[in-house]
Short mmCIF file of C-alpha atoms in Angstrom, two decimals:
data_model
loop_
_atom_site.label_atom_id
_atom_site.label_comp_id
_atom_site.label_asym_id
_atom_site.label_seq_id
_atom_site.Cartn_x
_atom_site.Cartn_y
_atom_site.Cartn_z
CA MET A 1230 114.38 129.46 166.68
CA ASP A 1231 112.31 126.26 166.94
CA SER A 1232 110.64 127.13 163.64
CA ILE A 1233 114.05 127.36 161.96
CA TYR A 1234 114.95 123.89 163.21
CA LEU A 1235 111.66 122.57 161.83
CA VAL A 1236 112.22 124.16 158.41
CA VAL A 1237 115.77 122.79 158.27
CA ALA A 1238 114.58 119.28 159.18
CA LEU A 1239 111.72 119.38 156.65
CA GLY A 1240 114.04 120.53 153.89
CA ALA A 1241 116.50 117.75 154.72
CA VAL A 1242 113.78 115.07 154.65
CA VAL A 1243 112.33 116.11 151.27
CA ALA A 1244 115.68 116.83 149.64
CA GLY A 1245 117.19 113.61 151.01
CA PHE A 1246 114.48 111.48 149.38
CA VAL A 1247 114.88 113.29 146.05
CA GLN A 1248 118.65 112.85 146.14
CA GLY A 1249 118.36 109.17 146.99
CA LEU A 1250 116.05 108.65 144.02
CA SER A 1251 117.78 110.80 141.41
CA ASP A 1252 121.30 111.23 142.92
CA PHE A 1253 121.17 115.00 142.54
CA ALA A 1254 119.02 118.04 143.39
CA PHE A 1255 119.50 118.06 147.16
CA GLY A 1256 120.72 121.66 146.97
CA LEU A 1257 117.92 122.80 144.69
CA VAL A 1258 115.15 121.15 146.70
CA ALA A 1259 116.53 122.14 150.09
CA MET A 1260 117.29 125.72 149.03
CA SER A 1261 113.77 126.10 147.66
CA LEU A 1262 112.50 125.54 151.23
CA TRP A 1263 115.33 127.08 153.22
CA ALA A 1264 115.66 130.25 151.13
CA TRP A 1265 112.42 131.60 152.63
CA THR A 1266 113.75 131.43 156.20
CA LEU A 1267 117.54 131.13 156.29
CA GLU A 1268 120.21 133.67 155.42
CA PRO A 1269 121.62 132.84 151.94
CA ARG A 1270 125.13 131.89 153.07
CA LEU A 1271 123.81 129.65 155.85
CA ALA A 1272 121.40 127.97 153.42
CA ALA A 1273 124.27 127.43 150.95
CA VAL A 1274 126.51 125.81 153.58
CA LEU A 1275 123.71 123.55 154.84
CA ALA A 1276 122.83 122.58 151.26
CA VAL A 1277 126.42 121.55 150.55
CA PHE A 1278 126.67 119.63 153.83
CA GLY A 1279 123.39 117.81 153.22
CA ALA A 1280 124.20 117.01 149.60
CA LEU A 1281 127.61 115.64 150.62
CA THR A 1282 126.04 113.50 153.35
CA GLY A 1283 123.50 112.17 150.85
CA GLN A 1284 126.20 111.32 148.33
CA VAL A 1285 128.13 109.33 150.92
CA ILE A 1286 124.95 107.38 151.76
CA ALA A 1287 124.17 106.83 148.07
CA ALA A 1288 127.72 105.71 147.27
CA VAL A 1289 127.37 102.95 149.85
CA SER A 1290 123.82 101.90 148.93
CA VAL A 1291 123.94 102.03 145.09
CA ARG A 1292 127.12 101.21 143.13
CA ARG A 1293 126.58 100.53 139.43
CA GLY A 1294 127.98 101.57 136.06
CA PHE A 1295 131.26 103.11 137.26
CA ASP A 1296 133.60 104.16 134.41
CA ALA A 1297 136.71 106.11 135.44
CA GLN A 1298 137.49 107.34 131.89
CA ARG A 1299 133.98 108.72 131.45
CA LEU A 1300 134.07 110.37 134.86
CA LEU A 1301 137.54 111.96 134.72
CA PRO A 1302 136.78 115.00 132.47
CA PHE A 1303 133.81 115.98 134.63
CA VAL A 1304 135.88 115.80 137.81
CA LEU A 1305 138.87 117.71 136.41
CA GLY A 1306 136.61 120.48 135.13
CA GLY A 1307 134.72 120.58 138.41
CA LEU A 1308 137.90 120.93 140.46
CA LEU A 1309 138.68 124.09 138.53
CA GLY A 1310 135.15 125.40 138.94
CA VAL A 1311 134.60 124.98 142.69
CA PRO A 1312 137.08 127.70 143.79
CA LEU A 1313 135.53 130.09 141.26
CA GLY A 1314 132.08 129.46 142.72
CA VAL A 1315 133.33 129.99 146.27
CA LEU A 1316 134.89 133.31 145.22
CA LEU A 1317 131.65 134.36 143.55
CA LEU A 1318 129.38 133.47 146.49
CA PRO A 1319 129.98 136.60 148.65
CA ARG A 1320 129.70 138.84 145.57
CA LEU A 1321 126.78 137.15 143.87
CA ASP A 1322 123.24 138.48 143.62
CA VAL A 1323 121.57 135.26 144.72
CA GLU A 1324 118.11 136.25 143.47
CA TRP A 1325 119.30 136.90 139.92
CA PHE A 1326 121.25 133.65 139.99
CA LYS A 1327 118.03 131.81 140.88
CA VAL A 1328 116.12 133.57 138.10
CA VAL A 1329 118.68 132.64 135.44
CA LEU A 1330 118.98 129.03 136.56
CA GLY A 1331 115.23 128.65 137.13
CA THR A 1332 114.40 130.04 133.70
CA LEU A 1333 116.83 127.63 132.04
CA LEU A 1334 115.26 124.65 133.79
CA VAL A 1335 111.65 125.73 133.24
CA LEU A 1336 112.10 126.30 129.51
CA TRP A 1337 114.40 123.46 128.55
CA CYS A 1338 113.32 120.49 130.68
CA PRO A 1339 109.60 120.44 129.75
CA ALA A 1340 110.59 120.63 126.09
CA MET A 1341 112.69 117.52 126.62
CA LEU A 1342 109.85 115.82 128.47
CA MET A 1343 107.42 116.45 125.62
CA ALA A 1344 109.81 115.40 122.87
CA LYS A 1345 109.06 112.00 121.38
CA ASN A 1346 112.76 111.35 120.98
CA LEU A 1347 115.18 113.13 123.29
CA PRO A 1348 117.91 115.02 121.43
CA ARG A 1349 121.26 113.30 121.81
CA ILE A 1350 124.57 115.17 121.80
CA THR A 1351 127.44 113.09 120.48
CA ARG A 1352 129.96 115.83 119.65
CA GLY A 1353 132.40 117.66 121.87
CA GLY A 1354 133.91 114.60 123.50
CA ARG A 1355 135.81 114.91 126.74
CA LEU A 1356 136.40 118.65 126.27
CA ALA A 1357 132.66 119.31 126.34
CA ASP A 1358 132.26 116.98 129.33
CA GLY A 1359 135.02 118.91 131.12
CA ALA A 1360 133.33 122.25 130.36
CA VAL A 1361 130.08 120.97 131.85
CA GLY A 1362 132.03 119.73 134.87
CA LEU A 1363 133.54 123.22 135.22
CA ALA A 1364 130.08 124.80 135.22
CA GLY A 1365 128.89 122.23 137.76
CA GLY A 1366 131.88 123.02 139.98
CA VAL A 1367 131.12 126.75 139.88
CA MET A 1368 127.49 126.08 140.82
CA GLY A 1369 128.66 123.77 143.60
CA GLY A 1370 130.82 126.51 145.07
CA ILE A 1371 127.86 128.88 144.96
CA GLY A 1372 125.49 126.65 146.85
CA GLY A 1373 125.74 122.89 146.34
CA PHE A 1374 124.11 122.84 142.88
CA THR A 1375 126.87 120.61 141.49
CA GLY A 1376 124.66 118.03 139.81
CA THR A 1377 122.14 120.18 137.94
CA LEU A 1378 123.95 120.90 134.67
CA PRO A 1379 125.93 117.61 134.57
CA THR A 1380 122.66 115.69 135.05
CA LEU A 1381 121.03 117.57 132.19
CA TRP A 1382 124.12 116.98 130.07
CA CYS A 1383 124.24 113.23 130.80
CA THR A 1384 120.58 113.02 129.78
CA LEU A 1385 121.39 114.76 126.50
CA ARG A 1386 124.35 112.43 126.03
CA GLY A 1387 121.94 109.50 126.20
CA PHE A 1388 123.66 107.69 129.08
CA ASP A 1389 121.65 104.82 130.55
CA LYS A 1390 120.43 105.36 134.10
CA ASP A 1391 123.24 103.42 135.79
CA ALA A 1392 125.96 105.18 133.77
CA GLN A 1393 124.35 108.55 134.47
CA ARG A 1394 124.01 107.83 138.17
CA ALA A 1395 127.64 106.69 138.38
CA VAL A 1396 128.87 109.93 136.77
CA ILE A 1397 126.66 112.21 138.84
CA GLN A 1398 127.18 110.30 142.09
CA ASN A 1399 130.97 110.33 141.93
CA PHE A 1400 131.19 113.82 140.42
CA ASN A 1401 128.96 115.23 143.14
CA LEU A 1402 130.83 113.38 145.87
CA SER A 1403 134.15 114.82 144.67
CA MET A 1404 132.88 118.36 144.12
CA LEU A 1405 130.93 118.57 147.34
CA ALA A 1406 133.86 117.30 149.39
CA VAL A 1407 136.08 119.99 147.87
CA THR A 1408 133.39 122.65 148.31
CA MET A 1409 132.79 121.77 151.96
CA SER A 1410 136.51 121.77 152.66
CA THR A 1411 136.80 125.18 151.02
CA TYR A 1412 133.89 126.52 153.07
CA VAL A 1413 135.63 125.36 156.24
CA ALA A 1414 139.00 126.76 155.19
CA THR A 1415 137.55 130.16 154.27
CA GLY A 1416 135.56 130.51 157.50
CA LEU A 1417 132.08 130.18 155.98
CA VAL A 1418 131.37 127.31 158.39
CA THR A 1419 130.96 128.56 161.96
CA ARG A 1420 130.28 126.92 165.32
CA LYS A 1421 126.74 128.31 165.31
CA MET A 1422 125.97 126.11 162.31
CA LEU A 1423 126.91 122.84 164.04
CA PRO A 1424 123.49 122.29 165.71
CA LEU A 1425 121.87 122.64 162.29
CA PHE A 1426 124.31 120.10 160.84
CA ALA A 1427 123.22 117.75 163.64
CA ILE A 1428 119.62 118.15 162.45
CA VAL A 1429 120.27 117.75 158.72
CA ALA A 1430 122.28 114.50 158.84
CA PRO A 1431 119.82 112.28 160.77
CA ALA A 1432 116.74 113.88 159.18
CA MET A 1433 117.85 112.90 155.67
CA LEU A 1434 119.21 109.41 156.43
CA VAL A 1435 116.07 107.29 156.07
CA PRO A 1436 114.53 109.33 153.19
CA THR A 1437 117.78 109.03 151.22
CA LEU A 1438 117.87 105.25 151.68
CA LEU A 1439 114.20 104.99 150.66
CA GLY A 1440 114.85 107.01 147.52
CA ALA A 1441 117.86 104.85 146.61
CA ARG A 1442 115.75 101.73 147.13
CA LEU A 1443 113.05 103.05 144.81
CA TYR A 1444 115.66 103.93 142.14
CA ILE A 1445 116.69 100.27 141.75
CA GLY A 1446 113.22 99.22 140.56
CA ILE A 1447 112.40 101.95 138.02
CA SER A 1448 112.83 101.72 134.24
CA GLU A 1449 115.11 103.81 132.03
CA ALA A 1450 112.20 105.80 130.60
CA ARG A 1451 110.67 106.44 134.03
CA PHE A 1452 114.04 107.50 135.41
CA ARG A 1453 114.48 110.13 132.68
CA GLN A 1454 110.94 111.39 133.29
CA ILE A 1455 111.64 111.70 137.01
CA VAL A 1456 114.92 113.52 136.42
CA LEU A 1457 113.44 116.01 133.95
CA GLY A 1458 110.34 116.49 136.10
CA LEU A 1459 112.46 117.21 139.17
CA LEU A 1460 114.59 119.67 137.23
CA THR A 1461 111.45 121.44 136.01
CA MET A 1462 109.95 121.64 139.50
CA SER A 1463 113.23 122.91 140.87
CA GLY A 1464 113.21 125.69 138.29
CA ILE A 1465 109.65 126.68 139.18
CA VAL A 1466 110.47 126.85 142.88
CA LEU A 1467 113.60 128.90 142.24
CA LEU A 1468 111.62 131.42 140.20
CA ALA A 1469 108.84 131.53 142.79
CA SER A 1470 111.32 132.34 145.55
CA ALA A 1471 113.36 134.91 143.61
CA LEU A 1472 110.87 136.92 141.54
CA PRO A 1473 108.85 138.38 144.46
CA ARG A 1474 112.04 139.63 146.10
CA LEU A 1475 113.26 141.19 142.89
CA ALA A 1476 109.85 142.79 142.45
CA THR A 1477 110.14 144.49 145.84
CA ARG A 1478 113.47 145.97 144.75
CA TRP A 1479 111.89 147.50 141.69
CA ALA A 1480 108.82 148.81 143.54
#
């Protein structure tokens, strides 16, 4: 049991720093560590709780570039997607989900990193933003991955780092609050999880603040490199955790 507490604390520290710096990826980073030890539903609940805690910290420490009209389509789409993700969670093959998401990140993000000029999507308007928000909401309901696709989309939209952070920060905060409330209402959160919550929250506090502090001093170009690099690493870790388990099924 002590080893589980250590793994949970380590995941919270690393994921908290990454979230403070990039304002997303807590779920991906934490799950990449917790998935080896924790039962999938427990890992998903802890990932949502930690990501929500980090967003509250980030909302207090970094507040720039807020635009309600830009944010609204993402949030409306996400509110539709969260219940779908929660319904899918008990029925989902988690390993295949990781493979699909990991493959997307590993193929697409390095291509964007190596491109001299990042492709910029200008079409689709608010409807496209809402569709991406819907997908982010579904992924949030599955395991706290709310920010992955919206972050990639904002990068493709060409938002500056403050505008992107404002969208992702407030979108994630909204989606994670709804997801956590849904987890509680549906009984996914149990009393046995409370000691682990008490480990996650303090473990991630200082790393999240340090990451947010570092964010303020980095350039636009460096911020995009960090975001795409983190997305790529998250994809690699997801594949590394899922493929061996799928291989044992086929053996």
